[in-house]
XYZ file of N, CA and C in Angstrom:
168
model
N 0.851 -1.167 0.000
C 0.000 0.000 0.000
C 0.897 1.230 0.000
N 0.593 2.165 -0.871
C 1.379 3.395 -0.926
C 0.818 4.424 0.058
N 1.586 5.470 0.310
C 1.117 6.550 1.182
C -0.137 7.183 0.601
N -0.147 7.389 -0.707
C -1.321 7.984 -1.360
C -2.563 7.121 -1.163
N -2.408 5.805 -1.296
C -3.544 4.898 -1.098
C -4.023 4.930 0.347
N -3.079 4.969 1.284
C -3.433 5.030 2.697
C -4.180 6.320 3.011
N -3.688 7.431 2.512
C -4.346 8.719 2.745
C -5.754 8.709 2.166
N -5.901 8.154 0.977
C -7.218 8.081 0.342
C -8.188 7.246 1.185
N -7.722 6.104 1.679
C -8.572 5.269 2.531
C -8.952 5.987 3.817
N -7.988 6.664 4.428
C -8.268 7.386 5.669
C -9.234 8.544 5.434
N -9.136 9.222 4.291
C -10.069 10.300 3.969
C -11.483 9.759 3.792
N -11.610 8.605 3.131
C -12.924 7.985 2.960
C -13.533 7.631 4.314
N -12.717 7.079 5.210
C -13.202 6.731 6.545
C -13.607 7.983 7.301
N -12.810 9.053 7.217
C -13.123 10.288 7.927
C -14.433 10.891 7.421
N -14.674 10.829 6.113
C -15.925 11.347 5.563
C -17.122 10.562 6.083
N -16.955 9.255 6.254
C -18.052 8.400 6.704
C -18.213 8.403 8.218
N -17.107 8.317 8.964
C -17.139 8.105 10.412
C -16.843 9.354 11.233
N -16.305 10.400 10.612
C -15.859 11.570 11.355
C -14.387 11.432 11.705
N -13.864 12.391 12.437
C -12.446 12.401 12.800
C -12.253 11.555 14.055
N -11.823 10.290 13.878
C -11.702 9.359 14.999
C -10.251 8.958 15.203
N -9.986 8.267 16.303
C -8.631 7.849 16.664
C -8.069 6.831 15.676
N -6.750 6.763 15.586
C -6.055 5.772 14.764
C -5.209 4.913 15.696
N -5.235 3.588 15.497
C -4.472 2.651 16.323
C -3.790 1.641 15.421
N -2.820 0.924 15.969
C -2.218 -0.173 15.214
C -2.543 -1.474 15.932
N -2.469 -2.566 15.214
C -2.756 -3.862 15.804
C -1.493 -4.711 15.828
N -1.514 -5.775 16.615
C -0.381 -6.689 16.686
C -0.380 -7.612 15.475
N 0.797 -8.122 15.135
C 0.879 -9.085 14.037
C 0.414 -10.455 14.528
N 0.456 -11.452 13.655
C -0.045 -12.784 14.008
C 0.710 -13.417 15.170
N 1.971 -13.043 15.373
C 2.749 -13.607 16.464
C 2.461 -12.963 17.806
N 1.617 -11.938 17.840
C 1.278 -11.275 19.082
C 2.262 -10.201 19.498
N 3.201 -9.864 18.621
C 4.197 -8.844 18.936
C 3.850 -7.540 18.232
N 4.144 -6.377 18.847
C 3.921 -5.123 18.159
C 4.727 -5.094 16.862
N 4.178 -4.432 15.865
C 4.895 -4.318 14.596
C 6.121 -3.446 14.788
N 7.261 -3.919 14.323
C 8.512 -3.178 14.435
C 9.259 -3.276 13.117
N 10.118 -2.324 12.865
C 10.915 -2.367 11.642
C 10.054 -2.142 10.418
N 10.416 -2.778 9.335
C 9.670 -2.614 8.097
C 8.481 -3.559 8.086
N 7.330 -3.001 8.085
C 6.092 -3.769 7.979
C 5.229 -3.096 6.921
N 4.501 -3.881 6.180
C 3.626 -3.343 5.149
C 2.201 -3.311 5.662
N 1.507 -2.220 5.386
C 0.104 -2.120 5.764
C -0.699 -3.053 4.873
N -1.444 -3.953 5.493
C -2.254 -4.896 4.737
C -3.686 -4.438 4.569
N -4.114 -3.509 5.405
C -5.477 -3.026 5.314
C -5.756 -1.962 6.350
N -6.891 -1.337 6.191
C -7.348 -0.289 7.101
C -8.826 -0.558 7.362
N -9.233 -0.532 8.617
C -10.642 -0.748 8.927
C -11.020 0.018 10.187
N -12.318 0.206 10.379
C -12.839 0.859 11.573
C -13.321 -0.231 12.519
N -12.881 -0.160 13.771
C -13.314 -1.120 14.791
C -13.914 -0.366 15.968
N -14.901 -0.972 16.587
C -15.485 -0.420 17.800
C -14.682 -0.939 18.983
N -14.157 -0.041 19.793
C -13.370 -0.403 20.966
C -14.139 0.009 22.218
N -13.690 -0.390 23.397
C -14.351 0.062 24.626
C -14.329 1.590 24.771
N -13.439 2.250 24.037
C -13.298 3.705 24.133
C -13.970 4.429 22.982
N -14.598 3.710 22.077
C -15.228 4.297 20.896
C -14.644 3.687 19.638
N -14.874 4.330 18.521
C -14.371 3.826 17.248
C -12.903 4.170 17.068
N -12.181 3.285 16.377
C -10.772 3.530 16.062
C -10.492 3.013 14.661
N -9.646 3.720 13.934
C -9.158 3.239 12.652
C -7.956 2.364 12.949
N -7.984 1.132 12.479
C -6.903 0.184 12.725
C -6.180 -0.076 11.414
N -4.887 0.142 11.427
C -4.037 -0.138 10.270
C -3.315 -1.436 10.578
N -3.446 -2.444 9.721
C -2.821 -3.735 9.971
C -2.087 -4.225 8.758
């Protein structure tokens, strides 16, 4: 995913959901993402604190 694609996805989410928090998720091994990692997707999740945009 390029920066332009990520920005476009985030703009679409902001238009639909409003200006909400952004968070990252852990990888399949349960460790925080470190070093070079590629964004596989962007989605909105409901958390105990409200909605968050999750980049994974």
